[in-house]
Amino acid sequence: MIKSILVVGSGSAGLIAAISLKRKLPQLTIRIVRSPEIGVIGVGEGTTPNFPKHIFDYLGITRKRFYALAEPTWKLGIRFLWGPRGRFDYTFDQQLDRQWSDLSMPNGYYCDEEFRSVSLPGALMWHGKAFPRQPNNCPDIQGWHAFHIENAKFVEVLEILARENEVEILDGKVVGSDRLPEGGIAAVHLEDGRRLEADFFVDCSGFRSELLGRTLEEPFASFDRSLFCDRAVVGGWERTDEPILPYTTAETMDAGWAWQIEHEHHINRGYVYCSQAISDDKAAAEFLRKNPKAPSSPRVVKFRSGCYRRMWVENVVAIGNSGGFVEPLEATALMMVCGHVQTLLEMLSRSRLEPTPTWRSLYNDLAAQGWTDIRDFLALHYKLNTALDTPFWRHCQEDTDVSNIASLLEFYAENGPTGFCRYRLSRSENDFGVEGYLVMLVGNRAPYRARHTPSEAERRAWAQHRAQVDAAARTGLDVQETLSYIRHPGWEWHADTAVATRSSAPGR
Ligand SMILES: Cc1cc2nc3c(=O)[nH]c(=O)nc-3n(C[C@H](O)[C@H](O)[C@H](O)COP(=O)(O)OP(=O)(O)OC[C@H]3O[C@@H](n4cnc5c(N)ncnc54)[C@H](O)[C@@H]3O)c2cc1C
C-alpha cells in the first residue's frame, strides 16, 4: 500500500501534483525534492478554463486568496492572426456548435463573409472587454474564462500553498536511484549523498524526465509527422500604454507562430518555430522586427513534441513536461497537468492506494488518447493556415499528418459546419469538442460543398442577434476596470456560474 510519495521537481506540475495529492489524500506523506541549480522552465503562462476549476473547485482554494497572491488576468480565448481571414477568435464558450431558434442552420453556415461577435465572449474579445456589466455596474465574471498567470509568480504561490498543506520541500539534485527487484524505484540518490525512499514517485522533472525517461528508459513517441516546430525564442517587456487584452494572441510568422500573453504589468511574447526551416538568429531577428520592445537577445528554448509511450510505469508516474509536451498553440500543458493529477488521484483512491497493472494500463491509455487529441487538433491549425506563402507554411499545408482526423475532414468537406461533425471525432471526450474543430475549419475558411444561402429574413435575424451581443459587449468592462473592482475592499466573490467548454479533465 502506498503511504509515502516523493515528487521530483517543483515547477508548476510538481507543486500542483503535491498540493492536490495532500489535500485529497491527507493520510499520505508527500515530499518534493527539487534542484535550485536546475530551476524551473519559466514559461507556461496561458491556461484553459479547467485551470481555475482545478484551483477553485477541485482544490478549494478561495478566489479571494488566489487573486490576491497570484494576480492573474483573464483570458477569454485565443485571437488567431491566421488563415485567409487574417483573424478570428476562438473563445471558451460555444460560437459555432449552436443555432439561434429563428435560423434554419447552425451558426457556422452564416459566417462566410464575417466570423465575429457570434457569442457574447466573442463580442467581448472583439471590443477588448473582459466581462459584461451588471445593472449595478459591477463585472459579471462568468465561468467561460481562463487565466494568464506569470510562471515565476505562480510557482511562488504554489510553494506557499504546498507548505501550508504540509508538503515537505527539500533542495537537492537527483543523480541516481535504487531499483526494486520487481521493477520500479525504491529510492533516489541526491548529489549530496542523501537517499530518499518512497512507495510511489511522481516525476515532475520537466524536459529532463529524470525517472521515467532517464532511469526507466521508457520510449518516447514523437509527434514530428504532425508538428514540425521544435524551438521558441522568448522575450517580453514591461507594459507602458498598451491596453491589457482579454485574450492570448497567436500570430502567423514565417516559420511558425508567435504568442502574446497579457499580464497586468508585463507582456510576454515568444516565437515558436521549426529549426529545419529557420535558424535561431533569423528567428530572433524576425521576432525583434515585429517586437521592437523585446530584449535584443531573446532566450531560445528547445523542445520536442510528443509523449512517453507509457506515462505510468511500475511505481513512477510522470506529470507535466516530463511525461509529454506540445507547443503552447492552445496553452494545454497546465490543462493536462490538472487533468492527469485528477485522474491519478481518483485511481489511487479507487484502488485503495494499491493500484494494480490494470489501473496503470487504463491510465496510460487515457493519457495517450488525450495527447493524441491535442496533437491532431494542433496539426489541423497548421494544415489549414494559408496566411503566408513561405516554404515552412507550404510544407505544413502539404505534409502535416492529419490522417487520424481524416473522416472528420471528409465529412466537413461535404456537409460543412454542422454539429454532426462531432460523431466523426475519434473520441467523444475530446477536450476541444466539436466546437474547437468547427472554429478552426470556419476560421480558416476550409471549403465545403453543402453551402447555405440565407433568405433575406434570415440575414436580418442573424444581423440582429450579433448586434445584440455587440451592444452588451460594448458596454462591458475591460481587464483594468475589472481588476479595480475585484481589488476593492467591498468586493465579494461568488462561484462562477456559466458552463465552459475545454474544461474537462483530459484523458478521462
Ligand atoms: C516555449 C514554451 C511555452 C509554453 N507556454 C505554455 C503556456 O502558455 N501554457 C501552458 O500551460 N504551458 C506552457 N508551456 C509548458 C510549461 O512549461 C508547463 O506548463 C509548466 O511550466 C510545467 O512545467 P514542469 O513543472 O513540468 O517543468 P519545470 O518548470 O521545468 O520544472 C521542473 C522541476 O524539476 C526539477 N528538476 C529537474 N531535474 C531534477 C533533478 N535531477 N533533481 C531534482 N530536481 C530536478 C527542476 O529544478 C524543477 O523544479 C510552455 C512551454 C514552453 C517550452
XYZ file of C-alpha atoms and ligand atoms in Angstrom:
561
model
C 0.000 0.000 0.000
C 1.249 3.481 -0.869
C 1.984 5.517 2.258
C 4.646 7.926 1.032
C 5.087 9.763 -2.251
C 8.144 11.618 -3.490
C 7.583 14.249 -6.174
C 10.721 15.089 -8.160
C 10.573 18.723 -9.277
C 8.803 21.843 -8.049
C 7.751 23.552 -11.244
C 4.053 24.120 -11.690
C 3.495 20.403 -12.417
C 5.269 19.131 -9.278
C 3.626 21.651 -6.984
C 0.116 21.161 -8.399
C 0.573 17.383 -8.072
C 1.874 17.596 -4.492
C -0.812 20.036 -3.268
C -3.592 18.036 -4.920
C -2.352 14.724 -3.504
C -2.031 16.104 0.011
C -5.401 17.872 0.011
C -7.281 14.870 -1.335
C -5.330 12.071 0.380
C -4.119 13.719 3.616
C -3.040 10.399 5.132
C -0.115 10.275 2.676
C 3.334 11.686 3.398
C 4.178 13.912 0.436
C 7.669 15.263 -0.126
C 9.104 17.243 -3.002
C 12.768 17.232 -3.963
C 13.868 19.940 -6.348
C 17.113 21.251 -7.705
C 17.568 25.026 -7.250
C 20.547 24.763 -9.622
C 18.369 23.437 -12.470
C 15.431 25.686 -11.584
C 12.066 25.806 -13.354
C 11.421 26.331 -17.041
C 9.998 29.844 -16.514
C 7.487 29.713 -19.382
C 3.905 28.471 -19.361
C 1.537 31.304 -18.683
C -1.626 30.769 -20.718
C -4.301 28.420 -19.371
C -7.702 26.952 -20.259
C -10.867 27.057 -18.075
C -10.094 23.759 -16.402
C -7.206 25.505 -14.636
C -9.339 27.883 -12.493
C -11.749 24.997 -11.972
C -8.926 22.846 -10.594
C -7.649 25.594 -8.313
C -11.031 26.794 -7.012
C -13.482 23.912 -7.328
C -11.231 20.863 -7.044
C -8.690 22.134 -4.514
C -10.998 24.553 -2.725
C -8.529 27.457 -2.731
C -10.595 30.615 -2.353
C -10.806 33.113 -5.203
C -10.050 35.954 -2.822
C -6.753 34.381 -1.714
C -5.684 33.200 -5.136
C -6.360 36.509 -6.873
C -4.505 38.385 -4.114
C -1.450 36.114 -4.272
C -1.140 35.202 -7.952
C -2.557 38.351 -9.590
C -3.804 36.629 -12.755
C -5.526 38.421 -15.622
C -8.427 36.953 -17.584
C -8.239 35.108 -20.864
C -11.489 34.680 -22.832
C -9.850 32.721 -25.627
C -7.265 32.993 -28.374
C -7.176 35.559 -31.152
C -5.723 33.823 -34.189
C -3.972 36.071 -36.697
C -4.193 33.152 -39.030
C -5.644 31.840 -42.305
C -7.204 33.706 -45.240
C -9.435 35.845 -43.000
C -6.338 37.257 -41.319
C -8.003 36.951 -37.935
C -10.640 35.056 -35.965
C -11.354 34.430 -32.296
C -11.587 31.083 -30.516
C -13.494 31.557 -27.253
C -14.127 29.182 -24.373
C -17.877 29.151 -24.982
C -19.907 27.872 -27.924
C -19.818 30.076 -31.003
C -20.442 27.583 -33.792
C -21.805 24.444 -32.154
C -25.142 26.210 -31.649
C -28.062 27.628 -33.553
C -30.432 30.534 -32.865
C -34.023 29.275 -32.903
C -35.223 31.592 -35.693
C -32.477 30.426 -38.060
C -32.588 27.228 -40.066
C -28.921 26.270 -39.780
C -26.184 26.325 -37.096
C -24.103 29.499 -36.781
C -21.152 28.365 -38.882
C -23.220 28.475 -42.091
C -23.707 32.253 -41.677
C -20.021 33.060 -41.167
C -18.841 33.032 -44.781
C -18.316 36.757 -45.011
C -17.574 37.559 -41.431
C -16.834 35.451 -38.375
C -17.026 37.704 -35.343
C -19.372 38.549 -32.435
C -21.159 35.218 -32.778
C -21.433 34.895 -28.983
C -21.074 37.257 -26.048
C -17.466 36.229 -25.218
C -16.632 36.565 -28.930
C -18.089 40.076 -28.975
C -16.251 40.955 -25.740
C -12.975 39.847 -27.320
C -13.750 41.921 -30.389
C -14.305 45.022 -28.251
C -11.323 44.346 -25.977
C -13.591 43.831 -22.949
C -13.294 41.134 -20.320
C -16.816 40.838 -18.880
C -20.309 42.250 -19.358
C -21.556 44.875 -16.920
C -24.279 44.064 -14.401
C -27.074 46.589 -13.744
C -25.099 47.747 -10.654
C -22.074 48.377 -12.947
C -20.024 45.505 -11.485
C -18.407 42.982 -13.832
C -20.405 39.800 -14.373
C -17.491 37.353 -14.072
C -18.620 34.250 -15.918
C -17.079 30.779 -15.992
C -16.028 30.903 -19.637
C -12.652 32.356 -18.832
C -9.163 31.075 -18.150
C -6.135 32.975 -16.788
C -2.900 34.499 -17.884
C -0.547 33.928 -15.000
C 3.170 34.683 -14.654
C 5.115 31.441 -14.327
C 7.591 32.597 -11.651
C 4.865 34.196 -9.530
C 2.607 31.169 -9.937
C 5.362 28.810 -8.794
C 5.972 31.054 -5.736
C 2.259 30.971 -4.863
C 2.095 27.200 -5.277
C 5.093 26.847 -2.991
C 3.301 28.824 -0.259
C 0.213 26.635 -0.677
C 2.307 23.442 -0.662
C 3.988 24.357 2.628
C 0.624 25.306 4.176
C -0.638 21.866 3.174
C 2.256 20.159 4.965
C 4.134 19.159 1.861
C 7.825 18.971 2.749
C 10.110 20.615 0.158
C 13.754 19.501 0.045
C 16.533 21.014 -2.028
C 18.768 18.511 -3.807
C 19.618 17.167 -7.212
C 18.568 13.623 -8.091
C 21.560 11.835 -9.621
C 20.656 8.168 -9.344
C 18.253 5.611 -7.936
C 17.871 2.165 -6.380
C 15.573 -0.127 -8.305
C 13.066 -2.557 -6.845
C 13.612 -6.257 -7.681
C 10.153 -6.389 -9.315
C 10.802 -3.166 -11.324
C 10.129 0.430 -10.376
C 12.123 2.582 -7.979
C 12.886 2.060 -4.281
C 14.781 5.305 -3.596
C 16.529 8.183 -5.321
C 20.076 9.365 -4.604
C 20.892 13.035 -4.307
C 24.147 14.676 -5.329
C 24.978 15.417 -1.671
C 24.802 11.712 -0.777
C 21.284 11.621 0.720
C 18.985 8.729 -0.204
C 15.220 9.362 -0.328
C 12.894 6.372 -0.159
C 9.204 6.381 -1.108
C 6.481 3.925 -2.074
C 5.497 5.939 -5.138
C 7.275 8.560 -7.270
C 5.791 11.398 -9.296
C 8.302 12.542 -11.885
C 7.773 16.273 -12.485
C 11.350 16.990 -13.507
C 10.381 18.805 -16.707
C 12.037 18.001 -20.026
C 14.794 16.044 -18.223
C 12.266 13.334 -17.286
C 14.717 12.043 -14.679
C 12.779 8.981 -13.569
C 10.511 7.945 -16.445
C 12.813 8.829 -19.324
C 16.347 8.618 -17.942
C 16.056 5.942 -15.234
C 13.299 3.679 -16.561
C 14.180 4.413 -20.209
C 10.572 4.462 -21.359
C 10.456 5.071 -25.158
C 9.282 8.484 -26.379
C 6.612 8.702 -29.098
C 7.402 11.727 -31.241
C 4.706 13.841 -32.922
C 7.141 15.034 -35.575
C 4.969 13.925 -38.507
C 2.222 16.294 -37.403
C 4.020 19.093 -35.567
C 7.234 20.435 -37.097
C 8.203 23.181 -34.627
C 10.880 22.431 -32.039
C 12.135 25.748 -30.637
C 10.944 29.083 -29.302
C 12.552 32.467 -28.766
C 11.065 34.065 -25.680
C 11.182 37.686 -24.586
C 8.743 40.153 -23.140
C 8.693 43.722 -21.886
C 7.145 45.897 -19.214
C 3.772 47.269 -20.240
C 3.556 51.010 -20.807
C 0.473 52.311 -22.611
C -0.664 49.026 -24.215
C -4.184 48.003 -23.131
C -4.406 44.652 -21.309
C -6.087 42.435 -23.879
C -8.529 39.825 -22.541
C -7.112 37.058 -24.730
C -3.914 35.386 -25.916
C -2.808 36.266 -29.436
C -1.381 33.607 -31.789
C 0.154 35.251 -34.839
C 1.446 33.587 -38.005
C 5.210 34.036 -38.522
C 7.482 32.985 -41.418
C 8.448 29.624 -39.921
C 5.924 29.157 -37.117
C 3.837 31.444 -34.976
C 4.175 33.923 -32.094
C 2.209 34.163 -28.860
C 1.363 37.278 -26.910
C 0.302 36.763 -23.302
C -1.115 39.627 -21.281
C -0.067 40.163 -17.681
C -1.009 43.232 -15.734
C 2.424 44.841 -15.886
C 4.215 42.681 -18.398
C 3.675 41.475 -21.962
C 5.113 38.056 -22.707
C 5.980 37.302 -26.323
C 7.511 34.228 -27.908
C 8.060 32.828 -31.395
C 7.629 29.065 -31.819
C 9.491 27.904 -34.926
C 10.847 24.963 -36.844
C 14.646 24.803 -36.648
C 14.756 22.999 -40.017
C 13.079 25.997 -41.636
C 14.823 28.932 -39.938
C 17.995 29.439 -37.896
C 17.891 30.707 -34.296
C 19.456 34.000 -35.404
C 16.959 34.565 -38.201
C 14.059 33.636 -35.931
C 15.318 36.112 -33.309
C 15.696 38.791 -35.997
C 12.140 38.257 -37.281
C 10.853 38.270 -33.699
C 12.652 41.541 -32.890
C 11.464 43.193 -36.110
C 7.875 42.523 -35.048
C 8.512 43.277 -31.367
C 10.978 46.156 -31.101
C 10.348 46.406 -27.335
C 11.552 42.824 -26.720
C 15.084 42.319 -25.282
C 17.716 42.325 -28.019
C 18.888 38.758 -27.257
C 15.747 36.738 -26.608
C 16.159 33.379 -24.863
C 15.977 30.210 -27.015
C 14.049 27.225 -25.583
C 14.366 23.841 -27.325
C 11.658 21.206 -27.103
C 10.390 18.060 -28.755
C 6.711 17.349 -29.276
C 5.356 14.023 -28.191
C 4.815 11.931 -25.089
C 6.264 8.841 -23.489
C 4.611 5.647 -24.666
C 3.503 4.983 -21.094
C 3.363 7.769 -18.527
C 2.838 5.441 -15.562
C 5.403 2.645 -15.281
C 5.510 0.485 -12.131
C 5.560 2.948 -9.203
C 6.521 6.012 -11.265
C 4.110 8.378 -12.979
C 5.356 11.368 -14.991
C 3.238 14.533 -14.974
C 3.902 17.793 -16.807
C 6.705 18.289 -19.306
C 8.410 15.109 -18.040
C 5.562 12.996 -19.460
C 4.766 14.806 -22.689
C 4.844 18.156 -24.389
C 3.338 20.028 -27.294
C 3.956 23.636 -28.235
C 1.644 26.128 -26.486
C -0.586 26.863 -29.507
C -3.649 26.051 -27.373
C -1.896 26.516 -23.995
C -2.768 22.966 -22.999
C 0.119 21.994 -20.683
C -1.417 23.099 -17.376
C -4.759 21.686 -18.511
C -3.033 18.324 -18.959
C -1.292 18.614 -15.587
C -4.593 19.261 -13.776
C -6.403 16.502 -15.704
C -3.680 13.930 -15.148
C -3.420 14.767 -11.454
C -7.188 14.334 -11.043
C -7.177 11.022 -12.895
C -4.208 9.727 -10.885
C -5.837 10.758 -7.622
C -9.118 9.083 -8.461
C -7.333 5.907 -9.468
C -5.232 5.857 -6.296
C -8.386 6.375 -4.196
C -10.465 3.767 -6.030
C -7.680 1.214 -5.780
C -7.355 1.975 -2.030
C -3.766 3.068 -2.630
C -2.863 -0.343 -4.051
C -3.049 0.291 -7.809
C -2.727 -2.832 -9.909
C -1.431 -3.157 -13.504
C -4.958 -2.779 -14.912
C -5.249 0.684 -13.324
C -1.859 1.668 -14.740
C -2.756 0.369 -18.157
C -6.054 2.281 -18.185
C -4.316 5.480 -17.042
C -1.763 5.102 -19.833
C -4.422 4.539 -22.478
C -6.424 7.574 -21.346
C -3.380 9.822 -21.106
C -2.130 8.737 -24.547
C -5.568 9.417 -26.065
C -5.556 12.893 -24.517
C -2.157 13.669 -26.061
C -3.259 12.284 -29.434
C -6.335 14.538 -29.413
C -4.167 17.588 -28.785
C -1.663 16.579 -31.458
C -4.448 16.207 -34.031
C -6.089 19.496 -33.132
C -2.822 21.440 -33.304
C -1.920 19.718 -36.576
C -5.170 20.995 -38.067
C -4.154 24.582 -37.179
C -1.056 24.120 -39.333
C -2.708 22.238 -42.168
C -5.334 24.955 -42.710
C -3.267 28.116 -42.324
C -2.789 29.822 -45.705
C -1.941 33.291 -44.309
C 1.687 33.226 -45.516
C 3.248 31.692 -48.587
C 6.634 30.662 -47.141
C 8.429 27.319 -47.590
C 7.528 26.399 -43.995
C 3.807 27.031 -44.453
C 3.716 25.253 -47.831
C 5.353 22.269 -46.123
C 2.684 22.410 -43.372
C -0.203 22.509 -45.866
C 1.206 19.645 -47.893
C 2.828 17.367 -45.324
C 1.166 17.779 -41.913
C -0.165 14.368 -40.967
C -3.858 14.703 -40.092
C -4.748 11.123 -41.031
C -6.227 10.497 -37.580
C -8.988 13.039 -38.247
C -9.398 12.248 -41.962
C -13.013 11.084 -41.609
C -13.987 14.310 -39.819
C -12.355 16.397 -42.546
C -14.051 14.365 -45.268
C -17.452 14.774 -43.610
C -16.895 18.513 -43.189
C -15.755 18.965 -46.801
C -19.111 17.649 -47.928
C -21.502 18.876 -45.236
C -19.957 21.955 -43.629
C -20.119 23.272 -40.052
C -22.819 21.052 -38.594
C -22.667 19.692 -35.066
C -22.931 16.218 -36.619
C -19.180 16.525 -37.205
C -18.843 15.516 -33.525
C -19.622 11.918 -34.454
C -16.556 11.882 -36.689
C -14.202 12.864 -33.857
C -12.082 9.947 -32.789
C -13.351 10.280 -29.167
C -16.430 11.941 -27.740
C -14.415 13.148 -24.684
C -12.153 15.232 -26.937
C -11.022 18.274 -24.917
C -11.769 20.826 -27.604
C -15.068 19.244 -28.588
C -16.604 19.710 -31.995
C -16.671 23.458 -31.238
C -12.874 23.667 -31.433
C -12.739 21.881 -34.772
C -15.550 23.987 -36.232
C -13.819 27.212 -35.172
C -10.599 26.116 -36.884
C -12.409 24.997 -40.047
C -14.679 28.040 -40.335
C -11.992 30.449 -39.112
C -9.642 29.213 -41.822
C -12.391 29.121 -44.449
C -11.932 25.402 -45.111
C -14.099 24.749 -48.191
C -17.275 22.633 -48.037
C -19.880 21.772 -50.644
C -23.290 21.990 -48.911
C -23.479 25.801 -48.813
C -26.477 27.508 -47.275
C -27.818 30.676 -48.880
C -29.738 32.556 -46.196
C -33.031 34.237 -47.102
C -33.392 37.997 -46.523
C -35.318 37.302 -43.306
C -32.506 35.042 -42.086
C -29.889 37.669 -42.898
C -31.822 40.222 -40.846
C -32.255 37.790 -37.919
C -28.529 36.916 -37.999
C -27.542 40.595 -38.018
C -29.938 41.309 -35.137
C -28.519 38.553 -32.912
C -24.996 39.762 -33.474
C -25.990 43.375 -32.871
C -27.459 42.331 -29.514
C -24.287 40.631 -28.266
C -22.229 43.506 -29.678
C -24.283 46.008 -27.710
C -23.854 44.023 -24.462
C -20.115 43.701 -25.101
C -19.558 47.351 -25.959
C -20.716 48.437 -22.506
C -18.623 45.733 -20.787
C -15.577 46.255 -18.568
C -12.003 45.840 -19.733
C -9.359 43.947 -17.752
C -8.067 47.026 -15.936
C -11.546 48.113 -14.807
C -12.374 44.583 -13.698
C -9.138 44.398 -11.685
C -10.130 47.633 -9.906
C -13.490 46.115 -8.972
C -12.126 42.858 -7.597
C -9.459 44.715 -5.577
C -11.987 46.977 -3.926
C -12.303 46.068 -0.212
C -16.072 45.681 -0.634
C -15.821 43.091 -3.434
C -17.193 39.640 -2.679
C -16.554 36.538 -4.748
C -19.310 34.173 -5.785
C -18.637 30.945 -7.695
C -18.598 31.374 -11.460
C -21.807 30.190 -12.979
C -21.597 29.662 -16.703
C -20.606 26.353 -18.224
C -17.297 26.478 -20.044
C -16.001 24.271 -22.803
C -12.441 22.946 -22.719
C -12.994 22.343 -19.029
C -12.995 18.591 -18.725
C -10.125 16.680 -17.233
C -8.126 15.387 -20.189
C -7.726 11.731 -20.722
C -10.653 10.823 -18.528
C 8.083 27.830 -25.115
C 7.082 27.270 -24.149
C 5.884 27.924 -23.891
C 4.940 27.399 -23.031
N 3.747 28.025 -22.845
C 2.794 27.433 -22.089
C 1.518 28.016 -21.897
O 1.222 29.087 -22.408
N 0.626 27.378 -21.119
C 0.907 26.201 -20.509
O 0.043 25.638 -19.827
N 2.120 25.651 -20.631
C 3.049 26.213 -21.414
N 4.276 25.636 -21.524
C 4.560 24.428 -20.759
C 5.063 24.784 -19.347
O 6.426 24.634 -19.349
C 4.377 23.905 -18.349
O 3.008 24.207 -18.324
C 4.706 24.068 -16.889
O 5.525 25.109 -16.596
C 5.137 22.778 -16.243
O 6.480 22.657 -16.183
P 7.041 21.463 -15.337
O 6.683 21.667 -13.903
O 6.652 20.192 -15.979
O 8.630 21.622 -15.532
P 9.663 22.688 -14.989
O 9.099 24.011 -14.736
O 10.847 22.581 -15.899
O 10.091 22.106 -13.561
C 10.965 21.019 -13.446
C 11.375 20.857 -11.987
O 12.161 19.680 -11.855
C 13.340 19.976 -11.145
N 14.368 19.019 -11.550
C 14.746 18.673 -12.806
N 15.715 17.740 -12.759
C 15.933 17.495 -11.444
C 16.820 16.649 -10.748
N 17.702 15.855 -11.367
N 16.792 16.658 -9.394
C 15.917 17.450 -8.727
N 15.068 18.282 -9.339
C 15.078 18.299 -10.679
C 13.636 21.411 -11.502
O 14.518 22.008 -10.580
C 12.237 21.990 -11.454
O 11.882 22.272 -10.117
C 5.238 26.180 -22.373
C 6.456 25.538 -22.579
C 7.370 26.063 -23.469
C 8.669 25.337 -23.686
